Amino acid sequence: FPALLKNIQDTFGKKCALLTIPIGHGTGFKGVVNALMPPDNVPDGLLLGLDEAKTALTDAIVEADETLTEKYLMEGAVSSEELLATLPKAMAADTFIPIFCTAAKKEIGVAELLDCITTYGVCPVLGHKREGIKGSGEKAEKVVFEPKEAGEFTAVVFKTLSDKFVGHLCFLRV
């Protein structure tokens, strides 16, 4: 799993950070832990250290707010509440792209993904123009997605299958 995360970050940048950390892998994938709001008793089996995930998450989110960046650099920490308050701004500024680990058929991580979209998702008109490819093969064409209030939802979803990890990773680019 750490190699998969590194591959995503090498391809799309360090702004891609885990919001949910998977517990177990393959058929043993049994849940996720929110890296910003972990439970008091963190379960065994996390595929990435909680401190490592929270540091990457914090680095990406604080970059969107100069005052919060300064506080983080001076004091070495910011609260989860400050990070949550800055999360929509960071997504709109494109300094943070949340990565979620899910298994839809097992209903693992889906609630966390949907909660983030509805609670912290930004209005599309605050987003950036995005380029993508519509269609496939010879019919594939480059398109530009203009941010507007009424329009199609877009996301990038990875489904990984290997002997070490089976699951879905989704990172939002709205």
PDB file of C-alpha atoms in Angstrom:
ATOM      1  CA  PHE A   1       0.000   0.000   0.000  1.00  0.00           C
ATOM      2  CA  PRO A   2       2.725   2.550   0.758  1.00  0.00           C
ATOM      3  CA  ALA A   3       4.127   1.923  -2.751  1.00  0.00           C
ATOM      4  CA  LEU A   4       0.696   2.605  -4.290  1.00  0.00           C
ATOM      5  CA  LEU A   5       0.365   5.842  -2.314  1.00  0.00           C
ATOM      6  CA  LYS A   6       3.872   6.893  -3.386  1.00  0.00           C
ATOM      7  CA  ASN A   7       2.987   6.158  -7.019  1.00  0.00           C
ATOM      8  CA  ILE A   8      -0.110   8.383  -6.782  1.00  0.00           C
ATOM      9  CA  GLN A   9       1.907  11.190  -5.178  1.00  0.00           C
ATOM     10  CA  ASP A  10       4.754  10.835  -7.690  1.00  0.00           C
ATOM     11  CA  THR A  11       2.230  11.080 -10.520  1.00  0.00           C
ATOM     12  CA  PHE A  12      -0.124  13.770  -9.181  1.00  0.00           C
ATOM     13  CA  GLY A  13       1.920  15.509  -6.472  1.00  0.00           C
ATOM     14  CA  LYS A  14       2.278  15.599  -2.705  1.00  0.00           C
ATOM     15  CA  LYS A  15      -0.998  17.472  -2.495  1.00  0.00           C
ATOM     16  CA  CYS A  16      -2.665  14.049  -2.762  1.00  0.00           C
ATOM     17  CA  ALA A  17      -2.905  12.864   0.831  1.00  0.00           C
ATOM     18  CA  LEU A  18      -4.814  10.128   2.618  1.00  0.00           C
ATOM     19  CA  LEU A  19      -7.851  11.264   4.521  1.00  0.00           C
ATOM     20  CA  THR A  20      -8.743   7.684   5.424  1.00  0.00           C
ATOM     21  CA  ILE A  21      -6.152   5.045   6.287  1.00  0.00           C
ATOM     22  CA  PRO A  22      -7.086   1.439   5.493  1.00  0.00           C
ATOM     23  CA  ILE A  23      -7.187  -1.228   8.180  1.00  0.00           C
ATOM     24  CA  GLY A  24      -5.966  -4.465   6.656  1.00  0.00           C
ATOM     25  CA  HIS A  25      -5.703  -5.363   2.996  1.00  0.00           C
ATOM     26  CA  GLY A  26      -7.116  -7.813   0.507  1.00  0.00           C
ATOM     27  CA  THR A  27      -9.855  -9.931   2.009  1.00  0.00           C
ATOM     28  CA  GLY A  28      -8.714  -8.634   5.406  1.00  0.00           C
ATOM     29  CA  PHE A  29      -9.645  -5.029   4.541  1.00  0.00           C
ATOM     30  CA  LYS A  30     -12.022  -4.321   7.401  1.00  0.00           C
ATOM     31  CA  GLY A  31     -12.258  -0.590   7.855  1.00  0.00           C
ATOM     32  CA  VAL A  32     -10.703   2.849   7.687  1.00  0.00           C
ATOM     33  CA  VAL A  33      -9.488   5.421  10.181  1.00  0.00           C
ATOM     34  CA  ASN A  34      -9.904   9.143   9.565  1.00  0.00           C
ATOM     35  CA  ALA A  35      -6.387  10.611   9.720  1.00  0.00           C
ATOM     36  CA  LEU A  36      -7.682  13.997  10.941  1.00  0.00           C
ATOM     37  CA  MET A  37     -10.140  12.697  13.507  1.00  0.00           C
ATOM     38  CA  PRO A  38      -8.833   9.289  14.617  1.00  0.00           C
ATOM     39  CA  PRO A  39     -10.632   7.388  17.365  1.00  0.00           C
ATOM     40  CA  ASP A  40      -9.155   7.370  20.878  1.00  0.00           C
ATOM     41  CA  ASN A  41      -8.239   3.701  20.465  1.00  0.00           C
ATOM     42  CA  VAL A  42      -6.686   3.325  17.024  1.00  0.00           C
ATOM     43  CA  PRO A  43      -7.175  -0.244  15.810  1.00  0.00           C
ATOM     44  CA  ASP A  44      -4.283  -2.495  14.828  1.00  0.00           C
ATOM     45  CA  GLY A  45      -3.579  -3.222  11.181  1.00  0.00           C
ATOM     46  CA  LEU A  46      -3.292   0.295   9.694  1.00  0.00           C
ATOM     47  CA  LEU A  47      -1.433   0.097   6.393  1.00  0.00           C
ATOM     48  CA  LEU A  48       0.229   3.457   7.041  1.00  0.00           C
ATOM     49  CA  GLY A  49       1.268   5.067  10.306  1.00  0.00           C
ATOM     50  CA  LEU A  50      -1.230   7.558  11.696  1.00  0.00           C
ATOM     51  CA  ASP A  51       1.476  10.163  12.419  1.00  0.00           C
ATOM     52  CA  GLU A  52       2.891   9.860   8.898  1.00  0.00           C
ATOM     53  CA  ALA A  53      -0.566  10.232   7.328  1.00  0.00           C
ATOM     54  CA  LYS A  54      -1.515  13.193   9.520  1.00  0.00           C
ATOM     55  CA  THR A  55       1.767  14.998   8.737  1.00  0.00           C
ATOM     56  CA  ALA A  56       1.239  14.642   4.972  1.00  0.00           C
ATOM     57  CA  LEU A  57      -2.373  15.763   5.369  1.00  0.00           C
ATOM     58  CA  THR A  58      -1.400  18.758   7.488  1.00  0.00           C
ATOM     59  CA  ASP A  59       1.338  19.810   5.064  1.00  0.00           C
ATOM     60  CA  ALA A  60      -1.129  19.811   2.164  1.00  0.00           C
ATOM     61  CA  ILE A  61      -3.957  21.608   3.986  1.00  0.00           C
ATOM     62  CA  VAL A  62      -1.973  24.391   5.694  1.00  0.00           C
ATOM     63  CA  GLU A  63      -0.442  25.396   2.363  1.00  0.00           C
ATOM     64  CA  ALA A  64      -3.774  27.026   1.448  1.00  0.00           C
ATOM     65  CA  ASP A  65      -3.693  29.469   4.381  1.00  0.00           C
ATOM     66  CA  GLU A  66      -0.697  31.717   5.048  1.00  0.00           C
ATOM     67  CA  THR A  67      -1.599  32.338   8.696  1.00  0.00           C
ATOM     68  CA  LEU A  68      -2.053  28.632   9.373  1.00  0.00           C
ATOM     69  CA  THR A  69       1.207  27.829   7.554  1.00  0.00           C
ATOM     70  CA  GLU A  70       3.052  30.330   9.722  1.00  0.00           C
ATOM     71  CA  LYS A  71       1.507  28.887  12.890  1.00  0.00           C
ATOM     72  CA  TYR A  72       2.428  25.350  11.793  1.00  0.00           C
ATOM     73  CA  LEU A  73       6.023  26.370  11.069  1.00  0.00           C
ATOM     74  CA  MET A  74       6.391  28.329  14.313  1.00  0.00           C
ATOM     75  CA  GLU A  75       4.565  25.998  16.711  1.00  0.00           C
ATOM     76  CA  GLY A  76       4.977  22.679  14.902  1.00  0.00           C
ATOM     77  CA  ALA A  77       1.313  21.775  15.130  1.00  0.00           C
ATOM     78  CA  VAL A  78      -2.206  22.934  14.327  1.00  0.00           C
ATOM     79  CA  SER A  79      -5.431  21.523  15.683  1.00  0.00           C
ATOM     80  CA  SER A  80      -7.694  19.125  13.819  1.00  0.00           C
ATOM     81  CA  GLU A  81     -10.422  21.764  14.070  1.00  0.00           C
ATOM     82  CA  GLU A  82      -8.220  24.333  12.297  1.00  0.00           C
ATOM     83  CA  LEU A  83      -7.399  21.796   9.601  1.00  0.00           C
ATOM     84  CA  LEU A  84     -11.059  20.877   9.118  1.00  0.00           C
ATOM     85  CA  ALA A  85     -11.985  24.571   8.851  1.00  0.00           C
ATOM     86  CA  THR A  86      -9.289  25.083   6.196  1.00  0.00           C
ATOM     87  CA  LEU A  87     -10.025  21.868   4.279  1.00  0.00           C
ATOM     88  CA  PRO A  88     -12.551  23.397   1.799  1.00  0.00           C
ATOM     89  CA  LYS A  89     -10.184  26.289   1.086  1.00  0.00           C
ATOM     90  CA  ALA A  90      -7.314  23.843   0.497  1.00  0.00           C
ATOM     91  CA  MET A  91      -9.409  21.770  -1.925  1.00  0.00           C
ATOM     92  CA  ALA A  92     -10.517  24.910  -3.798  1.00  0.00           C
ATOM     93  CA  ALA A  93      -6.921  26.189  -3.934  1.00  0.00           C
ATOM     94  CA  ASP A  94      -5.775  22.792  -5.223  1.00  0.00           C
ATOM     95  CA  THR A  95      -3.209  22.402  -2.436  1.00  0.00           C
ATOM     96  CA  PHE A  96      -5.012  19.334  -1.093  1.00  0.00           C
ATOM     97  CA  ILE A  97      -6.611  16.430  -2.919  1.00  0.00           C
ATOM     98  CA  PRO A  98      -8.081  13.926  -0.444  1.00  0.00           C
ATOM     99  CA  ILE A  99      -7.519  10.232  -1.018  1.00  0.00           C
ATOM    100  CA  PHE A 100     -10.090   7.799   0.362  1.00  0.00           C
ATOM    101  CA  CYS A 101      -9.784   4.036   0.715  1.00  0.00           C
ATOM    102  CA  THR A 102     -13.091   2.287   0.121  1.00  0.00           C
ATOM    103  CA  ALA A 103     -14.643  -1.062  -0.635  1.00  0.00           C
ATOM    104  CA  ALA A 104     -18.138  -0.328  -1.911  1.00  0.00           C
ATOM    105  CA  LYS A 105     -19.381  -3.919  -1.821  1.00  0.00           C
ATOM    106  CA  LYS A 106     -18.343  -4.218   1.826  1.00  0.00           C
ATOM    107  CA  GLU A 107     -19.595  -0.677   2.548  1.00  0.00           C
ATOM    108  CA  ILE A 108     -16.208   0.286   3.964  1.00  0.00           C
ATOM    109  CA  GLY A 109     -15.102   3.911   3.712  1.00  0.00           C
ATOM    110  CA  VAL A 110     -18.079   4.984   1.611  1.00  0.00           C
ATOM    111  CA  ALA A 111     -19.751   6.971   4.409  1.00  0.00           C
ATOM    112  CA  GLU A 112     -16.501   8.825   5.082  1.00  0.00           C
ATOM    113  CA  LEU A 113     -16.143   9.700   1.388  1.00  0.00           C
ATOM    114  CA  LEU A 114     -19.728  10.954   1.114  1.00  0.00           C
ATOM    115  CA  ASP A 115     -19.483  12.876   4.407  1.00  0.00           C
ATOM    116  CA  CYS A 116     -16.407  14.698   3.150  1.00  0.00           C
ATOM    117  CA  ILE A 117     -18.058  15.589  -0.149  1.00  0.00           C
ATOM    118  CA  THR A 118     -21.197  16.946   1.496  1.00  0.00           C
ATOM    119  CA  THR A 119     -19.507  18.654   4.455  1.00  0.00           C
ATOM    120  CA  TYR A 120     -16.270  19.978   2.987  1.00  0.00           C
ATOM    121  CA  GLY A 121     -16.740  19.898  -0.767  1.00  0.00           C
ATOM    122  CA  VAL A 122     -16.512  23.261  -2.421  1.00  0.00           C
ATOM    123  CA  CYS A 123     -18.881  24.882  -4.831  1.00  0.00           C
ATOM    124  CA  PRO A 124     -17.767  23.991  -8.376  1.00  0.00           C
ATOM    125  CA  VAL A 125     -17.526  27.660  -9.369  1.00  0.00           C
ATOM    126  CA  LEU A 126     -14.659  28.042  -6.876  1.00  0.00           C
ATOM    127  CA  GLY A 127     -12.674  25.288  -8.573  1.00  0.00           C
ATOM    128  CA  HIS A 128     -10.122  25.401 -11.358  1.00  0.00           C
ATOM    129  CA  LYS A 129     -10.499  24.476 -15.003  1.00  0.00           C
ATOM    130  CA  ARG A 130      -9.604  20.823 -15.464  1.00  0.00           C
ATOM    131  CA  GLU A 131      -8.532  18.956 -18.557  1.00  0.00           C
ATOM    132  CA  GLY A 132      -9.556  15.409 -19.220  1.00  0.00           C
ATOM    133  CA  ILE A 133     -10.222  12.879 -21.916  1.00  0.00           C
ATOM    134  CA  LYS A 134     -13.743  12.013 -22.942  1.00  0.00           C
ATOM    135  CA  GLY A 135     -14.343   8.713 -24.669  1.00  0.00           C
ATOM    136  CA  SER A 136     -11.804   6.074 -25.548  1.00  0.00           C
ATOM    137  CA  GLY A 137      -9.855   4.746 -28.491  1.00  0.00           C
ATOM    138  CA  GLU A 138     -10.131   6.745 -31.699  1.00  0.00           C
ATOM    139  CA  LYS A 139     -13.138   8.621 -30.309  1.00  0.00           C
ATOM    140  CA  ALA A 140     -11.129   9.975 -27.354  1.00  0.00           C
ATOM    141  CA  GLU A 141     -10.930  13.744 -27.236  1.00  0.00           C
ATOM    142  CA  LYS A 142      -9.441  16.266 -24.857  1.00  0.00           C
ATOM    143  CA  VAL A 143     -12.007  18.332 -23.025  1.00  0.00           C
ATOM    144  CA  VAL A 144     -11.826  21.216 -20.583  1.00  0.00           C
ATOM    145  CA  PHE A 145     -14.150  21.109 -17.617  1.00  0.00           C
ATOM    146  CA  GLU A 146     -15.260  24.629 -16.764  1.00  0.00           C
ATOM    147  CA  PRO A 147     -16.212  25.156 -13.123  1.00  0.00           C
ATOM    148  CA  LYS A 148     -19.905  25.980 -12.947  1.00  0.00           C
ATOM    149  CA  GLU A 149     -22.741  25.406 -10.524  1.00  0.00           C
ATOM    150  CA  ALA A 150     -24.683  23.125 -12.846  1.00  0.00           C
ATOM    151  CA  GLY A 151     -22.603  20.496 -14.525  1.00  0.00           C
ATOM    152  CA  GLU A 152     -21.339  16.955 -14.448  1.00  0.00           C
ATOM    153  CA  PHE A 153     -19.565  15.567 -11.396  1.00  0.00           C
ATOM    154  CA  THR A 154     -16.049  14.369 -12.136  1.00  0.00           C
ATOM    155  CA  ALA A 155     -13.655  12.296 -10.071  1.00  0.00           C
ATOM    156  CA  VAL A 156     -10.702  10.006 -10.548  1.00  0.00           C
ATOM    157  CA  VAL A 157     -11.199   6.536  -9.117  1.00  0.00           C
ATOM    158  CA  PHE A 158      -8.568   3.823  -8.983  1.00  0.00           C
ATOM    159  CA  LYS A 159      -9.429   0.207  -8.446  1.00  0.00           C
ATOM    160  CA  THR A 160      -6.445  -1.801  -7.449  1.00  0.00           C
ATOM    161  CA  LEU A 161      -6.197  -5.554  -7.526  1.00  0.00           C
ATOM    162  CA  SER A 162      -3.098  -7.339  -6.366  1.00  0.00           C
ATOM    163  CA  ASP A 163      -2.136 -10.114  -4.021  1.00  0.00           C
ATOM    164  CA  LYS A 164      -1.303  -7.511  -1.362  1.00  0.00           C
ATOM    165  CA  PHE A 165      -4.141  -5.027  -1.676  1.00  0.00           C
ATOM    166  CA  VAL A 166      -7.655  -5.146  -3.024  1.00  0.00           C
ATOM    167  CA  GLY A 167      -9.786  -2.068  -2.772  1.00  0.00           C
ATOM    168  CA  HIS A 168     -10.725   1.238  -4.243  1.00  0.00           C
ATOM    169  CA  LEU A 169      -8.915   4.517  -3.889  1.00  0.00           C
ATOM    170  CA  CYS A 170     -10.657   7.677  -4.834  1.00  0.00           C
ATOM    171  CA  PHE A 171      -9.221  11.134  -4.834  1.00  0.00           C
ATOM    172  CA  LEU A 172     -11.408  14.084  -5.584  1.00  0.00           C
ATOM    173  CA  ARG A 173     -10.608  16.726  -8.124  1.00  0.00           C
ATOM    174  CA  VAL A 174     -13.608  19.039  -8.345  1.00  0.00           C
TER     175      VAL A 174
END
